[in-house]
Amino acid sequence: MVPAAVPQPPAPPALPERESDLPASRGGGLLWESGISKVAALAWREVTSYFVSPIGYVIAALMVPLVSVFAFLPAVLSGVPIAMDRVYGGLAYLLAFMAPFFTMRLVAEERRTGTLELLLTSPVRDWEVVLGKWLGAFLFFLAITAFLFLFAAVIVYYEPTHQVVSVGGLPLSIGNLDLGATLAGYLGLLFEAAALLAIGLLCSSLTQNQIVAAFVGLVVTLTLVFLLGLGTFLPSPLADISQYLGAYDHFASFNQGRLVAGDLVYFLTVTVGALFLSVRVLESRRWR
């Protein structure tokens, strides 16, 4: 009599050899493949580098007193009603000078030290490098402009014109701060910062000299914010073109509490266009 065959247990599934082999539903493979984790790692690397280098502290040390002295304190000392639009407007002009110094080292320093070649030969795509570096500069801008919320709190507390709001059923008298206009102005400032930082990153990707990157970026940002705003003195067709290309005019509508779709499209176009050109510059290095 032949004994019955003993059934064998099924073989365990083969383990993936690398993280990209993991399915999207297990282990976050979709997140890894999308590049979000690598962009976040690069952004965090850039943010920390700002805080361990003198450039970050120098920019912050200049920005806070300049905005305070020229945009906030004059209204406080004169006793006139204060609004955040003056502060936002002053910072929007100052950003044209500061943005190139935020970004001058992002790619230029990597090229000078030779670490860019190592970064591009690692399993990181060009657009991930560009987006991570831009995001790091943008997050640093958010960090050093946190003093704007302190200004808003001072206005709420000291503004002579008061309004009464109900908090938990209790009446509370606060300064007459237009919250909608304040948030719209801050949003416009963020959009302008995103566009100018993307332009600065593009200039940094074109050279290995930080000073050259800062100078070229400064010429471009000052032209967008200052010179193109003077185009009203030009003949009619050129004046319309200059007014549309001027960054400050698009920011001004936000600062007035208005959300205009055309201004939003302008800043998004400049930001995405500059980032796209930066990616193309990095890609061109692979063919040299």
Coordinates of C-alpha atoms in Angstrom, one line a residue:
M1 CA 0.0 0.0 0.0
V2 CA 1.5 3.3 -1.1
P3 CA 1.3 6.0 1.6
A4 CA -0.5 9.2 0.7
A5 CA 1.7 12.2 -0.2
V6 CA 2.0 14.7 2.5
P7 CA 0.8 18.2 1.3
Q8 CA 3.6 20.8 1.3
P9 CA 2.9 24.3 2.6
P10 CA 2.9 27.0 -0.1
A11 CA 6.2 28.8 -0.6
P12 CA 6.4 32.3 1.0
P13 CA 6.2 35.2 -1.5
A14 CA 9.6 36.6 -2.6
L15 CA 10.7 39.7 -0.8
P16 CA 11.4 42.8 -2.9
E17 CA 15.0 43.5 -3.4
R18 CA 14.7 47.2 -3.2
E19 CA 12.3 49.8 -1.8
S20 CA 11.0 50.7 -5.2
D21 CA 9.7 47.1 -5.7
L22 CA 7.2 47.6 -2.8
P23 CA 3.6 47.9 -3.9
A24 CA 1.9 51.3 -3.3
S25 CA -0.4 49.8 -0.8
R26 CA 2.4 48.3 1.3
G27 CA 5.5 50.2 2.5
G28 CA 4.6 53.5 0.8
G29 CA 6.0 52.6 -2.6
L30 CA 3.8 55.1 -4.4
L31 CA 5.2 57.9 -2.1
W32 CA 8.7 56.8 -2.9
E33 CA 8.1 56.6 -6.6
S34 CA 6.4 60.0 -6.7
G35 CA 9.6 61.6 -5.4
I36 CA 7.9 63.4 -2.5
S37 CA 10.1 61.8 0.1
K38 CA 13.3 62.8 -1.7
V39 CA 12.1 66.4 -2.3
A40 CA 11.3 66.7 1.4
A41 CA 14.7 65.4 2.4
L42 CA 16.4 67.8 0.0
A43 CA 14.3 70.7 1.3
W44 CA 15.1 69.9 4.9
R45 CA 18.8 69.7 4.0
E46 CA 18.6 73.2 2.5
V47 CA 16.6 74.7 5.4
T48 CA 19.1 73.4 8.0
S49 CA 22.0 74.7 5.9
Y50 CA 20.6 78.2 6.1
F51 CA 20.6 78.1 9.9
V52 CA 24.2 76.8 10.1
S53 CA 25.6 79.4 7.7
P54 CA 26.0 83.1 8.3
I55 CA 23.9 84.1 5.2
G56 CA 20.6 83.1 6.9
Y57 CA 21.3 85.2 10.0
V58 CA 22.5 88.2 8.0
I59 CA 19.4 88.3 5.8
A60 CA 17.1 87.9 8.9
A61 CA 19.1 90.6 10.8
L62 CA 18.6 93.0 7.9
M63 CA 15.0 92.2 7.0
V64 CA 13.4 92.7 10.4
P65 CA 14.8 96.2 11.3
L66 CA 14.4 97.5 7.7
V67 CA 10.7 96.5 7.5
S68 CA 10.2 97.8 11.1
V69 CA 11.8 101.1 10.6
F70 CA 10.6 102.0 7.2
A71 CA 7.1 100.3 7.0
F72 CA 5.8 99.8 10.5
L73 CA 7.2 102.3 13.0
P74 CA 6.4 105.5 11.0
A75 CA 2.6 104.7 11.2
V76 CA 2.9 103.8 14.8
L77 CA 4.7 107.0 15.8
S78 CA 2.4 109.2 13.8
G79 CA -0.7 107.8 15.4
V80 CA -2.6 107.2 12.2
P81 CA -4.6 103.9 11.8
I82 CA -2.2 101.1 11.0
A83 CA -2.7 98.3 8.5
M84 CA -0.6 95.4 7.3
D85 CA -0.6 96.6 3.7
R86 CA 2.2 99.1 4.5
V87 CA 4.3 96.3 6.0
Y88 CA 3.6 93.9 3.1
G89 CA 4.4 96.6 0.5
G90 CA 7.7 97.4 2.1
L91 CA 8.6 93.7 2.4
A92 CA 7.6 93.1 -1.3
Y93 CA 10.1 95.8 -2.4
L94 CA 12.8 94.5 -0.1
L95 CA 12.3 91.0 -1.3
A96 CA 13.6 92.0 -4.7
F97 CA 17.0 92.7 -3.1
M98 CA 16.9 89.7 -0.7
A99 CA 15.7 86.9 -3.0
P100 CA 18.9 86.5 -5.0
F101 CA 21.0 86.2 -1.8
F102 CA 18.6 83.6 -0.5
T103 CA 19.3 81.4 -3.6
M104 CA 22.8 82.3 -4.8
R105 CA 24.4 79.3 -3.2
L106 CA 21.7 76.7 -3.9
V107 CA 23.3 75.2 -7.1
A108 CA 26.3 77.4 -7.7
E109 CA 28.0 76.2 -4.5
E110 CA 27.2 72.6 -5.4
R111 CA 28.9 73.1 -8.8
R112 CA 31.9 74.8 -7.3
T113 CA 32.6 72.1 -4.8
G114 CA 31.8 69.2 -7.2
T115 CA 29.0 67.8 -5.1
L116 CA 26.5 68.5 -7.8
E117 CA 27.9 65.7 -9.9
L118 CA 27.5 63.3 -7.0
L119 CA 24.0 64.5 -6.4
L120 CA 22.9 64.1 -10.0
T121 CA 24.5 60.6 -10.3
S122 CA 22.6 59.5 -7.2
P123 CA 19.0 58.0 -7.5
V124 CA 17.5 61.5 -7.5
R125 CA 15.9 63.0 -10.5
D126 CA 16.7 66.5 -11.7
W127 CA 13.3 67.9 -11.0
E128 CA 13.5 66.5 -7.5
V129 CA 16.8 68.4 -6.9
V130 CA 15.3 71.7 -8.2
L131 CA 12.0 71.4 -6.4
G132 CA 13.7 70.4 -3.1
K133 CA 16.1 73.3 -3.2
W134 CA 13.4 75.8 -4.1
L135 CA 11.2 74.5 -1.4
G136 CA 14.0 74.7 1.2
A137 CA 14.5 78.4 0.3
F138 CA 10.8 79.1 0.4
L139 CA 10.4 77.4 3.9
F140 CA 13.4 79.5 5.1
F141 CA 11.6 82.6 3.9
L142 CA 8.5 81.6 5.8
A143 CA 10.6 81.1 9.0
I144 CA 12.3 84.5 8.9
T145 CA 9.1 86.4 8.1
A146 CA 7.3 85.0 11.1
F147 CA 7.7 88.5 12.7
L148 CA 4.8 89.6 10.5
F149 CA 2.4 87.8 12.8
L150 CA 3.9 89.8 15.7
F151 CA 3.2 93.0 13.8
A152 CA -0.4 91.9 13.3
A153 CA -0.8 91.1 17.0
V154 CA 0.5 94.6 17.9
I155 CA -2.0 96.1 15.5
V156 CA -4.8 94.1 17.0
Y157 CA -3.9 95.2 20.6
Y158 CA -3.0 98.9 20.1
E159 CA -5.1 100.0 17.1
P160 CA -7.2 102.9 18.4
T161 CA -10.2 102.0 16.3
H162 CA -11.7 98.9 18.0
Q163 CA -14.3 96.3 17.1
V164 CA -16.1 93.9 19.4
V165 CA -16.0 90.2 18.6
S166 CA -17.5 87.3 20.5
V167 CA -15.1 84.6 21.8
G168 CA -16.9 81.8 23.5
G169 CA -19.9 84.0 24.1
L170 CA -17.8 86.7 25.8
P171 CA -17.4 90.1 24.1
L172 CA -13.8 91.0 23.3
S173 CA -12.7 94.5 22.1
I174 CA -9.8 94.3 19.6
G175 CA -8.1 96.5 17.1
N176 CA -9.9 97.0 13.8
L177 CA -7.7 94.7 11.7
D178 CA -9.2 93.7 8.4
L179 CA -8.5 90.0 8.6
G180 CA -9.5 89.3 4.9
A181 CA -7.2 92.0 3.5
T182 CA -4.4 90.9 5.9
L183 CA -4.6 87.3 4.8
A184 CA -4.9 88.3 1.1
G185 CA -1.8 90.5 1.4
Y186 CA 0.2 87.8 3.0
L187 CA -0.9 85.3 0.3
G188 CA 0.3 87.8 -2.3
L189 CA 3.6 88.1 -0.6
L190 CA 4.1 84.4 -0.6
F191 CA 3.3 84.2 -4.3
E192 CA 5.8 86.9 -5.1
A193 CA 8.4 85.2 -2.9
A194 CA 7.8 81.9 -4.7
A195 CA 8.4 83.5 -8.1
L196 CA 11.5 85.5 -7.2
L197 CA 13.1 82.6 -5.4
A198 CA 12.5 80.4 -8.5
I199 CA 14.2 83.1 -10.6
G200 CA 17.1 83.2 -8.2
L201 CA 17.4 79.4 -8.3
L202 CA 17.5 79.6 -12.1
C203 CA 20.3 82.1 -12.0
S204 CA 22.2 80.0 -9.5
S205 CA 22.0 77.0 -11.8
L206 CA 23.7 78.9 -14.6
T207 CA 27.0 79.5 -12.9
Q208 CA 29.4 78.1 -10.2
N209 CA 30.1 81.6 -8.8
Q210 CA 27.8 82.7 -6.1
I211 CA 28.6 86.4 -6.6
V212 CA 27.7 86.1 -10.3
A213 CA 24.5 84.2 -9.4
A214 CA 23.5 86.9 -6.9
F215 CA 24.3 89.8 -9.4
V216 CA 22.4 88.2 -12.3
G217 CA 19.5 87.4 -10.0
L218 CA 19.5 90.9 -8.6
V219 CA 19.3 92.4 -12.1
V220 CA 16.3 90.2 -13.0
T221 CA 14.4 90.7 -9.8
L222 CA 14.9 94.4 -9.6
T223 CA 13.7 94.7 -13.2
L224 CA 10.6 92.7 -12.5
V225 CA 9.7 94.6 -9.3
F226 CA 10.9 98.1 -9.9
L227 CA 11.8 98.9 -13.6
L228 CA 8.8 97.3 -15.2
G229 CA 6.5 99.2 -12.9
L230 CA 7.8 102.4 -14.5
G231 CA 6.5 101.3 -17.9
T232 CA 3.5 103.7 -17.7
F233 CA 5.7 106.3 -19.3
L234 CA 6.1 104.2 -22.4
P235 CA 3.8 104.3 -25.5
S236 CA 0.5 102.5 -25.1
P237 CA 1.4 98.9 -26.4
L238 CA 4.7 98.8 -24.5
A239 CA 3.1 100.3 -21.4
D240 CA 0.5 97.5 -21.3
I241 CA 3.2 94.8 -21.7
S242 CA 5.5 96.4 -19.1
Q243 CA 2.6 96.7 -16.6
Y244 CA 1.7 93.0 -17.1
L245 CA 5.3 91.8 -16.6
G246 CA 5.8 93.9 -13.5
A247 CA 5.6 91.7 -10.4
Y248 CA 4.7 94.5 -7.9
D249 CA 1.6 95.4 -9.8
H250 CA 0.3 91.9 -9.5
F251 CA 1.2 91.8 -5.8
A252 CA -0.6 95.1 -5.3
S253 CA -4.0 93.6 -6.0
F254 CA -3.5 91.0 -3.2
N255 CA -2.3 93.8 -0.9
Q256 CA -5.5 95.6 -1.5
G257 CA -7.5 92.6 -0.4
R258 CA -8.5 91.5 -3.9
L259 CA -7.9 88.0 -5.2
V260 CA -7.5 88.3 -9.0
A261 CA -7.2 85.2 -11.1
G262 CA -4.9 86.9 -13.6
D263 CA -2.4 87.8 -10.9
L264 CA -2.4 84.3 -9.5
V265 CA -1.8 82.9 -13.0
Y266 CA 1.1 85.4 -13.4
F267 CA 2.9 84.3 -10.3
L268 CA 2.3 80.6 -11.0
T269 CA 3.6 81.0 -14.5
V270 CA 6.8 82.7 -13.5
T271 CA 7.4 80.2 -10.7
V272 CA 6.8 77.1 -12.8
G273 CA 8.6 78.5 -15.8
A274 CA 11.7 79.3 -13.8
L275 CA 11.7 75.9 -12.1
F276 CA 11.3 74.2 -15.5
L277 CA 14.2 76.1 -17.0
S278 CA 16.3 75.2 -14.0
V279 CA 15.6 71.5 -14.6
R280 CA 16.5 71.9 -18.2
V281 CA 19.9 73.5 -17.2
L282 CA 20.7 70.6 -14.9
E283 CA 19.7 68.1 -17.6
S284 CA 22.0 69.8 -20.1
R285 CA 25.0 68.9 -17.9
R286 CA 24.4 65.2 -18.6
W287 CA 25.2 65.8 -22.3
R288 CA 28.4 67.6 -21.8

